[in-house]
Structures are given as C-alpha cells and as structure tokens.
mmCIF file of C-alpha atoms in Angstrom:
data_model
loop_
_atom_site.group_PDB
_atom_site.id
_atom_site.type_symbol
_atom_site.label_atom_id
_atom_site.label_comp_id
_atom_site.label_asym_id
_atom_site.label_seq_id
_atom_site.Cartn_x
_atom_site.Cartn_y
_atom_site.Cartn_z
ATOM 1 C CA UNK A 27 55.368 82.053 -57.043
ATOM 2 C CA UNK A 28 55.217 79.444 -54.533
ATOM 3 C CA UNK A 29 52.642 79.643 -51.789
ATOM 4 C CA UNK A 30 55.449 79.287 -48.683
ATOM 5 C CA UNK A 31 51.991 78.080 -46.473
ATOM 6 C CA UNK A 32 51.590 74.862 -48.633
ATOM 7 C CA UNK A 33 55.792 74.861 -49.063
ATOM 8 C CA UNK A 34 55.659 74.301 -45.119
ATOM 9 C CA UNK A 35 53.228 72.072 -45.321
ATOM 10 C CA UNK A 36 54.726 69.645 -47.520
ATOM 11 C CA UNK A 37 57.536 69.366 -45.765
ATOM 12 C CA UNK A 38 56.055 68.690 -42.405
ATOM 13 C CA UNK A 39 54.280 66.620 -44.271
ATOM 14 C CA UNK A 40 57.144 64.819 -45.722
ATOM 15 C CA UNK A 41 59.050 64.980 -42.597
ATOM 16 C CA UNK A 42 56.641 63.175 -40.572
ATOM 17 C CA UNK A 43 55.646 60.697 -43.256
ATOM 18 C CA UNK A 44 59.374 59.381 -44.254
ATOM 19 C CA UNK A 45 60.233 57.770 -40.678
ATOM 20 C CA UNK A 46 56.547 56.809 -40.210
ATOM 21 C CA UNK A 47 57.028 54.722 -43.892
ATOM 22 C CA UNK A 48 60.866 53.817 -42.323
ATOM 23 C CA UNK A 49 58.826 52.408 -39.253
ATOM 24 C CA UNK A 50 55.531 50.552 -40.804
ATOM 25 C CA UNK A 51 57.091 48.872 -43.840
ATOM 26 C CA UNK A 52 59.239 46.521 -42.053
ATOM 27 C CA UNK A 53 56.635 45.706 -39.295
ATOM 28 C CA UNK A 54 54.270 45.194 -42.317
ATOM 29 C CA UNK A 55 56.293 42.570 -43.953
ATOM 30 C CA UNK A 56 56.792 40.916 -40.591
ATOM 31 C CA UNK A 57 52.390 41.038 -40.994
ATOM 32 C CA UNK A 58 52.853 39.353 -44.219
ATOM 33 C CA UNK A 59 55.260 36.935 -43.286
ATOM 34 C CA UNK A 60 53.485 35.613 -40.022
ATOM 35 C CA UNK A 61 49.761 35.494 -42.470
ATOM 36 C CA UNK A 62 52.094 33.456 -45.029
ATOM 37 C CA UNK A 63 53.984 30.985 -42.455
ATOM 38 C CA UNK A 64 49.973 30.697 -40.903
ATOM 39 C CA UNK A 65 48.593 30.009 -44.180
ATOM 40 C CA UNK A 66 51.401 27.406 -45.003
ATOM 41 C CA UNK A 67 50.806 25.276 -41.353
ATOM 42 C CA UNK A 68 47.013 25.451 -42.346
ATOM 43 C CA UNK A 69 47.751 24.136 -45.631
ATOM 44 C CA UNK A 70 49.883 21.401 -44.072
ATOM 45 C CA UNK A 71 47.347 20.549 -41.549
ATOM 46 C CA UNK A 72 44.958 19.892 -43.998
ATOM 47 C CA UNK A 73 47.345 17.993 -46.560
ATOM 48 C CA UNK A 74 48.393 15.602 -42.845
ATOM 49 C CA UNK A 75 43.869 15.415 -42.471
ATOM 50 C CA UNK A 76 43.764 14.474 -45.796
ATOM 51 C CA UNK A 77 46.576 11.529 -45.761
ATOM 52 C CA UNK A 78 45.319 10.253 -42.765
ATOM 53 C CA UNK A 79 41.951 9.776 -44.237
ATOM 54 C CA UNK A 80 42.985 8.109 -47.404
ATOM 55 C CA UNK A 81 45.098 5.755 -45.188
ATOM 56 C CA UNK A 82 42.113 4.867 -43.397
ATOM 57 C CA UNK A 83 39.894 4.370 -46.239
ATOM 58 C CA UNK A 84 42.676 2.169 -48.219
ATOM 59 C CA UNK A 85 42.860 0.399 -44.586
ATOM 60 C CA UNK A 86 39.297 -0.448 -44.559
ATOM 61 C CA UNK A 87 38.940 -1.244 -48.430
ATOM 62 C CA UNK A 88 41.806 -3.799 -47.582
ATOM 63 C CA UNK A 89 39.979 -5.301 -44.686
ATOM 64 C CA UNK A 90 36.627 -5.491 -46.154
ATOM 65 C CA UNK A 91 38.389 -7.023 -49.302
ATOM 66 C CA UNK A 92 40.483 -9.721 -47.056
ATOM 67 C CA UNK A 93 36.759 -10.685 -45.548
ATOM 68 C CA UNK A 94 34.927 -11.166 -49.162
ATOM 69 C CA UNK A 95 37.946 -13.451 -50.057
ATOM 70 C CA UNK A 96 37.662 -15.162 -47.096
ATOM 71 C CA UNK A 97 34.029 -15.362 -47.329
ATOM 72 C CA UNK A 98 34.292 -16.650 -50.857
ATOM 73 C CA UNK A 99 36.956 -19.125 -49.970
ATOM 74 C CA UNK A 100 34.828 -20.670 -47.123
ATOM 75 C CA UNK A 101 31.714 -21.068 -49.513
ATOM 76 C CA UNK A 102 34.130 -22.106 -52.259
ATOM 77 C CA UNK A 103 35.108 -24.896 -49.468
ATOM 78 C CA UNK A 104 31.804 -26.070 -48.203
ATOM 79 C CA UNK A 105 30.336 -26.288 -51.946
ATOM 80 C CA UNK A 106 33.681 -28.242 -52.591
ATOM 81 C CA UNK A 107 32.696 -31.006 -49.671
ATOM 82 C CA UNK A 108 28.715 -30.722 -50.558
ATOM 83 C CA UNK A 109 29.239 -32.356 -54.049
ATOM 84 C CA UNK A 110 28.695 -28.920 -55.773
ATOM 85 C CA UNK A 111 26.745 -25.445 -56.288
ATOM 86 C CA UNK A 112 23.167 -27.961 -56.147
ATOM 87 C CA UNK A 113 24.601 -29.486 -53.228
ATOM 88 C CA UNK A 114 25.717 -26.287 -51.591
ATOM 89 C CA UNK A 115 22.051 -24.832 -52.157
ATOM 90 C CA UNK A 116 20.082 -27.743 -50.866
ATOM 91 C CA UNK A 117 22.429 -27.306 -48.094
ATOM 92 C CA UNK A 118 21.931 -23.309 -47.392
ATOM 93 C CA UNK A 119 17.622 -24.534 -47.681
ATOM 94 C CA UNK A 120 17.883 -26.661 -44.951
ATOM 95 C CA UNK A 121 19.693 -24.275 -42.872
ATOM 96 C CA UNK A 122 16.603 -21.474 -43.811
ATOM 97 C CA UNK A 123 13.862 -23.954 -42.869
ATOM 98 C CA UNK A 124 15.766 -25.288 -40.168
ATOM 99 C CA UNK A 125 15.444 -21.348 -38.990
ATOM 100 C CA UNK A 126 12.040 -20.660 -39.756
ATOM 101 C CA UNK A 127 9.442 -21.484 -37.630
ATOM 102 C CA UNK A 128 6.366 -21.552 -40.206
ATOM 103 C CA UNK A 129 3.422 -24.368 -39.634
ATOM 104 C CA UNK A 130 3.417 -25.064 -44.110
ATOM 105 C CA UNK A 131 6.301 -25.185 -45.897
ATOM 106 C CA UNK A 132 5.840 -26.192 -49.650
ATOM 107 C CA UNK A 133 8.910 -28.574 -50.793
ATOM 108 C CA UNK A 134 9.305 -28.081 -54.600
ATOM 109 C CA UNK A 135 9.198 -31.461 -56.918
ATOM 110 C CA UNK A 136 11.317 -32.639 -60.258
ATOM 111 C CA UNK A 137 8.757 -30.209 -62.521
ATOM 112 C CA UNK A 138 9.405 -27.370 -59.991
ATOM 113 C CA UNK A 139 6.002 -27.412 -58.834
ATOM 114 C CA UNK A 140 4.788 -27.270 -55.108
ATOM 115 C CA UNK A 141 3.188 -30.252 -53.674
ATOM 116 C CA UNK A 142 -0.262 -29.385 -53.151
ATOM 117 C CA UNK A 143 -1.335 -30.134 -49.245
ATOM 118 C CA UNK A 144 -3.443 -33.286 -48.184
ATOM 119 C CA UNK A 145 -3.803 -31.930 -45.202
ATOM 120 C CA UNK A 146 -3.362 -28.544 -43.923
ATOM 121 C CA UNK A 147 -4.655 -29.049 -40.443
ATOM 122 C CA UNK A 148 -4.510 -31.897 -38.253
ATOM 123 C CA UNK A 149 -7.794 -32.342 -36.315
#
C-alpha cells in the first residue's frame, strides 16, 4: 500500500504549491508584459534615432548638392563672359600667380615649352 508519510506530504505539498502558482503566474505575466512594453519603447527609440539621422544626412546631401550646382553655375557664368574654357583658364592662372609670391615664374609659349631665362638675377 500507500506510504501515508509521502501521502501527507504530497498534499502539503500540493496545498502550499496551488495558491503559491494562483499568486506568481499573474504577477509573472505582469513581468513579461512590462519587459515587452520596455522592449517595444527601446525599439521605438531607436527607429525615432534612426529617422532623425537619415533626415539629417538627406539634409546635408541636399545642401552640399545645392552648393556644387551653384558652384558649377558660377564657373559656368564666368567661362561664359571670359570667351570660353581657354579663356576661363588663362583667367584662374593669373589669379594663381597673382597669389604666389615666387621670384621665377616660367610662362609657357605656342610649342608648350618654357621660356628659358636671360637673366635669372639682376645684379
């Protein structure tokens, strides 16, 4: 037969462990629900991070692109009143040796050679 020790235990056992289960199961999908609405908020957090960045970045490509164009039309402009690209060039070497503060400067010729120098230093 039955051993009425283990019998009693059991049922303690069973007694005890039925409201504790009544008790814990509700407060543990409370847990779960908190960890899940936390997780969610984290999620959207990030997603919010995220869209702000690419808004930024789309912001900036947009700006920097608006400045090429701009850039482009301005040299587009000045070539236009230079007489042309040659024009335009001759133009931008004048403002580099206007810059510069070298004592030689070789000016190329028709053949694209440099002028040799008669004199390099004045005595």
């Amino acid at each position: 037969m039955r051993n009425p020790g283990v019998v009693l235990i059991l049922l303690i056992a069973a007694v005890l462990l039925v409201p504790l289960a009544m008790w814990g199961i509700p407060l543990y999908g409370l847990y779960s629900e908190r960890l899940a609405g936390e997780a969610r908020l984290a999620e959207a957090q990030s997603s919010r991070r995220i869209a702000i960045l690419e808004a930024e970045a789309r912001r900036e490509s947009a700006v920097a692109l608006a400045e090429a164009e701009g850039a482009a039309k301005a040299n587009r402009i000045i070539q236009d009143s230079l007489g042309g690209p040659e024009g335009y060039l001759r133009y931008l070497q004048i403002q580099a040796l206007a810059e510069t503060r070298a004592s030689l400067i070789y000016v190329p010729t028709e053949a694209g050679l440099p002028v040799t120098e008669a004199r390099r230093l004045q005595e």
